[in-house]
Amino acid sequence: MNKVAVLEGLLFVVGDDGITLDKICDVLEINENEARNLLKELQNEYEKETRGIRISYLSNSFKLTTKKEHIDYYQKLIKDNSNSNDLSQAALETLAIIAYNEPITRVDIDNLRGISSAFMIKKLMAKDLVKVCGKSDLPGHPNLYKTTKDFLDYFGLASISDLPEINVNKNKNDEVVELYKSNYKEEN
């Protein structure tokens, strides 16, 4: 097993949250010196001109970040995408989660979507459909997100209470349902 490749995957999975040196040691079951060597090896790979990301040490955690020298392109991407009136399925999904659960943290959005939403939230903020409305009391005090007046205008709503109700299907008796139970019966 290539531990450098595993480390790269770990950095990708943790996203904006980052990962501490202790957590790297714990997950890879290695000592601190070996973890530092793996990080250095991966950092050297990312420092090549042919790579667009790097490893940064921010807030006591290691994170994959973009290279500062490419910032003009990243800003252009966000700006260009913010001019489009079309919303992708992922954008609509993220907006619905925020609208029905606001105020909500990015981690809660990620948990509901099952995938990182950091980039999608940035795109929605660039379109002025979502904004930061405060900080959570959770450890680390993550940002809380909610929809904006532009969101209401975009969807023709007077207020957030005008959103249609979502009916969640629940069993009448909250019984456990056997998902793989077959109605097929064998005859002897």
mmCIF file of C-alpha atoms in Angstrom:
data_model
loop_
_atom_site.group_PDB
_atom_site.id
_atom_site.type_symbol
_atom_site.label_atom_id
_atom_site.label_comp_id
_atom_site.label_asym_id
_atom_site.label_seq_id
_atom_site.Cartn_x
_atom_site.Cartn_y
_atom_site.Cartn_z
ATOM 1 C CA MET A 1 0.000 0.000 0.000
ATOM 2 C CA ASN A 2 1.317 3.420 -0.981
ATOM 3 C CA LYS A 3 0.920 5.600 2.127
ATOM 4 C CA VAL A 4 1.575 8.803 0.174
ATOM 5 C CA ALA A 5 -1.430 8.004 -2.019
ATOM 6 C CA VAL A 6 -3.538 7.222 1.056
ATOM 7 C CA LEU A 7 -2.461 10.522 2.634
ATOM 8 C CA GLU A 8 -3.465 12.366 -0.543
ATOM 9 C CA GLY A 9 -6.881 10.713 -0.367
ATOM 10 C CA LEU A 10 -7.241 11.641 3.309
ATOM 11 C CA LEU A 11 -6.467 15.274 2.517
ATOM 12 C CA PHE A 12 -9.072 15.235 -0.234
ATOM 13 C CA VAL A 13 -11.745 13.630 1.960
ATOM 14 C CA VAL A 14 -11.339 16.080 4.867
ATOM 15 C CA GLY A 15 -11.601 19.039 2.479
ATOM 16 C CA ASP A 16 -11.731 22.482 4.096
ATOM 17 C CA ASP A 17 -11.708 20.984 7.592
ATOM 18 C CA GLY A 18 -8.136 19.745 7.201
ATOM 19 C CA ILE A 19 -6.441 16.999 9.180
ATOM 20 C CA THR A 20 -4.045 17.249 12.119
ATOM 21 C CA LEU A 21 -0.691 15.530 12.292
ATOM 22 C CA ASP A 22 -1.972 13.418 15.200
ATOM 23 C CA LYS A 23 -4.965 12.258 13.157
ATOM 24 C CA ILE A 24 -2.708 11.331 10.224
ATOM 25 C CA CYS A 25 -0.570 9.257 12.597
ATOM 26 C CA ASP A 26 -3.660 7.613 14.069
ATOM 27 C CA VAL A 27 -5.333 6.762 10.751
ATOM 28 C CA LEU A 28 -2.182 5.552 8.993
ATOM 29 C CA GLU A 29 -0.887 3.887 12.162
ATOM 30 C CA ILE A 30 2.516 5.544 11.860
ATOM 31 C CA ASN A 31 4.716 7.718 14.079
ATOM 32 C CA GLU A 32 4.968 11.492 13.807
ATOM 33 C CA ASN A 33 8.331 11.424 12.025
ATOM 34 C CA GLU A 34 7.006 9.103 9.304
ATOM 35 C CA ALA A 35 3.878 11.274 8.940
ATOM 36 C CA ARG A 36 6.038 14.378 8.459
ATOM 37 C CA ASN A 37 8.122 12.552 5.831
ATOM 38 C CA LEU A 38 4.974 11.510 3.931
ATOM 39 C CA LEU A 39 3.659 15.071 4.044
ATOM 40 C CA LYS A 40 6.989 16.423 2.798
ATOM 41 C CA GLU A 41 7.060 13.901 -0.049
ATOM 42 C CA LEU A 42 3.548 14.875 -1.124
ATOM 43 C CA GLN A 43 4.338 18.592 -0.730
ATOM 44 C CA ASN A 44 7.367 18.189 -3.010
ATOM 45 C CA GLU A 45 5.146 16.545 -5.627
ATOM 46 C CA TYR A 46 2.644 19.413 -5.450
ATOM 47 C CA GLU A 47 5.351 22.072 -5.734
ATOM 48 C CA LYS A 48 5.975 21.039 -9.327
ATOM 49 C CA GLU A 49 4.857 23.528 -11.937
ATOM 50 C CA THR A 50 2.572 20.906 -13.485
ATOM 51 C CA ARG A 51 0.395 20.732 -10.346
ATOM 52 C CA GLY A 52 -2.451 23.090 -9.417
ATOM 53 C CA ILE A 53 -2.781 22.314 -5.729
ATOM 54 C CA ARG A 54 -0.546 22.285 -2.687
ATOM 55 C CA ILE A 55 -0.632 21.298 0.958
ATOM 56 C CA SER A 56 -1.051 24.190 3.369
ATOM 57 C CA TYR A 57 -0.825 24.208 7.152
ATOM 58 C CA LEU A 58 -3.712 26.335 8.395
ATOM 59 C CA SER A 59 -5.481 26.367 11.780
ATOM 60 C CA ASN A 60 -3.330 23.508 13.107
ATOM 61 C CA SER A 61 -4.402 21.280 10.205
ATOM 62 C CA PHE A 62 -3.050 20.235 6.846
ATOM 63 C CA LYS A 63 -5.310 21.024 3.890
ATOM 64 C CA LEU A 64 -5.248 20.800 0.130
ATOM 65 C CA THR A 65 -5.381 24.338 -1.250
ATOM 66 C CA THR A 66 -5.019 25.931 -4.644
ATOM 67 C CA LYS A 67 -1.866 27.723 -5.678
ATOM 68 C CA LYS A 68 -1.962 31.485 -5.161
ATOM 69 C CA GLU A 69 -0.349 32.131 -8.518
ATOM 70 C CA HIS A 70 -3.490 30.737 -10.230
ATOM 71 C CA ILE A 71 -5.955 32.941 -8.331
ATOM 72 C CA ASP A 72 -6.949 34.988 -11.389
ATOM 73 C CA TYR A 73 -8.301 31.823 -13.048
ATOM 74 C CA TYR A 74 -10.218 30.710 -9.953
ATOM 75 C CA GLN A 75 -11.843 34.118 -9.610
ATOM 76 C CA LYS A 76 -12.732 34.074 -13.290
ATOM 77 C CA LEU A 77 -14.370 30.666 -12.879
ATOM 78 C CA ILE A 78 -16.530 31.862 -9.997
ATOM 79 C CA LYS A 79 -17.331 35.149 -11.734
ATOM 80 C CA ASP A 80 -18.189 33.450 -15.041
ATOM 81 C CA ASN A 81 -20.394 30.899 -13.317
ATOM 82 C CA SER A 82 -22.146 33.592 -11.293
ATOM 83 C CA ASN A 83 -23.407 35.225 -14.503
ATOM 84 C CA SER A 84 -25.249 32.113 -15.567
ATOM 85 C CA ASN A 85 -28.907 31.970 -14.566
ATOM 86 C CA ASP A 86 -29.025 28.200 -14.761
ATOM 87 C CA LEU A 87 -28.623 26.266 -11.539
ATOM 88 C CA SER A 88 -27.207 22.762 -11.619
ATOM 89 C CA GLN A 89 -28.881 19.862 -9.859
ATOM 90 C CA ALA A 90 -26.181 20.049 -7.160
ATOM 91 C CA ALA A 91 -26.847 23.787 -6.692
ATOM 92 C CA LEU A 92 -30.592 23.230 -6.386
ATOM 93 C CA GLU A 93 -30.035 20.396 -3.924
ATOM 94 C CA THR A 94 -27.736 22.540 -1.796
ATOM 95 C CA LEU A 95 -30.154 25.479 -1.937
ATOM 96 C CA ALA A 96 -33.063 23.281 -0.854
ATOM 97 C CA ILE A 97 -31.095 21.944 2.108
ATOM 98 C CA ILE A 98 -30.163 25.456 3.186
ATOM 99 C CA ALA A 99 -33.660 26.880 2.648
ATOM 100 C CA TYR A 100 -35.442 24.132 4.580
ATOM 101 C CA ASN A 101 -32.888 23.991 7.414
ATOM 102 C CA GLU A 102 -31.599 27.535 7.771
ATOM 103 C CA PRO A 103 -29.512 28.572 9.526
ATOM 104 C CA ILE A 104 -27.259 25.587 8.844
ATOM 105 C CA THR A 105 -23.525 24.835 8.905
ATOM 106 C CA ARG A 106 -21.571 23.521 5.923
ATOM 107 C CA VAL A 107 -20.863 20.281 7.778
ATOM 108 C CA ASP A 108 -24.596 19.714 8.253
ATOM 109 C CA ILE A 109 -25.161 20.422 4.562
ATOM 110 C CA ASP A 110 -22.378 17.956 3.684
ATOM 111 C CA ASN A 111 -23.945 15.312 5.927
ATOM 112 C CA LEU A 112 -27.341 15.706 4.287
ATOM 113 C CA ARG A 113 -25.909 15.704 0.755
ATOM 114 C CA GLY A 114 -23.327 13.015 1.427
ATOM 115 C CA ILE A 115 -20.658 15.022 -0.388
ATOM 116 C CA SER A 116 -18.593 18.147 0.231
ATOM 117 C CA SER A 117 -20.562 21.320 -0.468
ATOM 118 C CA ALA A 118 -17.833 23.928 0.025
ATOM 119 C CA PHE A 119 -17.447 24.797 -3.662
ATOM 120 C CA MET A 120 -21.210 24.772 -4.252
ATOM 121 C CA ILE A 121 -21.796 27.127 -1.307
ATOM 122 C CA LYS A 122 -19.146 29.503 -2.698
ATOM 123 C CA LYS A 123 -20.888 29.457 -6.083
ATOM 124 C CA LEU A 124 -24.276 30.130 -4.475
ATOM 125 C CA MET A 125 -22.759 32.962 -2.448
ATOM 126 C CA ALA A 126 -21.241 34.417 -5.641
ATOM 127 C CA LYS A 127 -24.765 34.371 -7.130
ATOM 128 C CA ASP A 128 -26.059 36.092 -3.959
ATOM 129 C CA LEU A 129 -28.511 33.253 -3.307
ATOM 130 C CA VAL A 130 -26.870 32.268 0.020
ATOM 131 C CA LYS A 131 -25.086 34.272 2.699
ATOM 132 C CA VAL A 132 -23.312 33.807 6.010
ATOM 133 C CA CYS A 133 -25.721 34.800 8.769
ATOM 134 C CA GLY A 134 -23.623 34.163 11.860
ATOM 135 C CA LYS A 135 -21.543 31.610 13.708
ATOM 136 C CA SER A 136 -22.622 28.346 15.308
ATOM 137 C CA ASP A 137 -22.007 27.564 18.973
ATOM 138 C CA LEU A 138 -20.436 24.256 17.902
ATOM 139 C CA PRO A 139 -16.698 23.745 18.466
ATOM 140 C CA GLY A 140 -14.731 25.823 15.988
ATOM 141 C CA HIS A 141 -17.720 28.168 15.581
ATOM 142 C CA PRO A 142 -18.447 27.295 11.933
ATOM 143 C CA ASN A 143 -20.353 29.705 9.709
ATOM 144 C CA LEU A 144 -24.128 29.472 9.528
ATOM 145 C CA TYR A 145 -25.700 29.857 6.087
ATOM 146 C CA LYS A 146 -29.136 31.026 5.014
ATOM 147 C CA THR A 147 -30.841 32.128 1.841
ATOM 148 C CA THR A 148 -31.008 35.757 0.700
ATOM 149 C CA LYS A 149 -33.633 38.120 -0.717
ATOM 150 C CA ASP A 150 -32.221 37.303 -4.150
ATOM 151 C CA PHE A 151 -33.086 33.640 -3.479
ATOM 152 C CA LEU A 152 -36.675 34.646 -2.765
ATOM 153 C CA ASP A 153 -36.779 36.794 -5.916
ATOM 154 C CA TYR A 154 -35.216 34.042 -8.045
ATOM 155 C CA PHE A 155 -37.902 31.561 -7.013
ATOM 156 C CA GLY A 156 -40.761 34.082 -6.808
ATOM 157 C CA LEU A 157 -41.327 33.699 -3.066
ATOM 158 C CA ALA A 158 -42.521 36.411 -0.692
ATOM 159 C CA SER A 159 -40.850 34.743 2.280
ATOM 160 C CA ILE A 160 -39.110 31.506 3.208
ATOM 161 C CA SER A 161 -42.396 30.289 4.706
ATOM 162 C CA ASP A 162 -43.824 30.180 1.154
ATOM 163 C CA LEU A 163 -41.668 27.143 0.350
ATOM 164 C CA PRO A 164 -43.782 24.067 -0.383
ATOM 165 C CA GLU A 165 -44.074 21.526 2.408
ATOM 166 C CA ILE A 166 -41.987 18.401 2.196
ATOM 167 C CA ASN A 167 -43.804 15.216 3.093
ATOM 168 C CA VAL A 168 -41.469 12.706 4.639
ATOM 169 C CA ASN A 169 -42.774 9.167 4.211
ATOM 170 C CA LYS A 170 -42.828 7.384 7.529
ATOM 171 C CA ASN A 171 -44.406 4.083 8.390
ATOM 172 C CA LYS A 172 -47.569 4.561 10.380
ATOM 173 C CA ASN A 173 -46.279 2.569 13.334
ATOM 174 C CA ASP A 174 -42.592 3.438 12.854
ATOM 175 C CA GLU A 175 -42.014 -0.274 12.334
ATOM 176 C CA VAL A 176 -38.698 -1.550 11.113
ATOM 177 C CA VAL A 177 -39.110 -2.530 7.480
ATOM 178 C CA GLU A 178 -37.225 -5.492 6.086
ATOM 179 C CA LEU A 179 -35.797 -4.097 2.862
ATOM 180 C CA TYR A 180 -34.632 -7.399 1.445
ATOM 181 C CA LYS A 181 -37.568 -9.556 2.479
ATOM 182 C CA SER A 182 -38.964 -11.465 -0.428
ATOM 183 C CA ASN A 183 -42.591 -12.333 -1.005
ATOM 184 C CA TYR A 184 -41.430 -15.349 -2.970
ATOM 185 C CA LYS A 185 -42.159 -18.695 -1.304
ATOM 186 C CA GLU A 186 -40.625 -21.961 -2.346
ATOM 187 C CA GLU A 187 -42.854 -24.972 -2.653
ATOM 188 C CA ASN A 188 -41.620 -28.356 -1.503
#
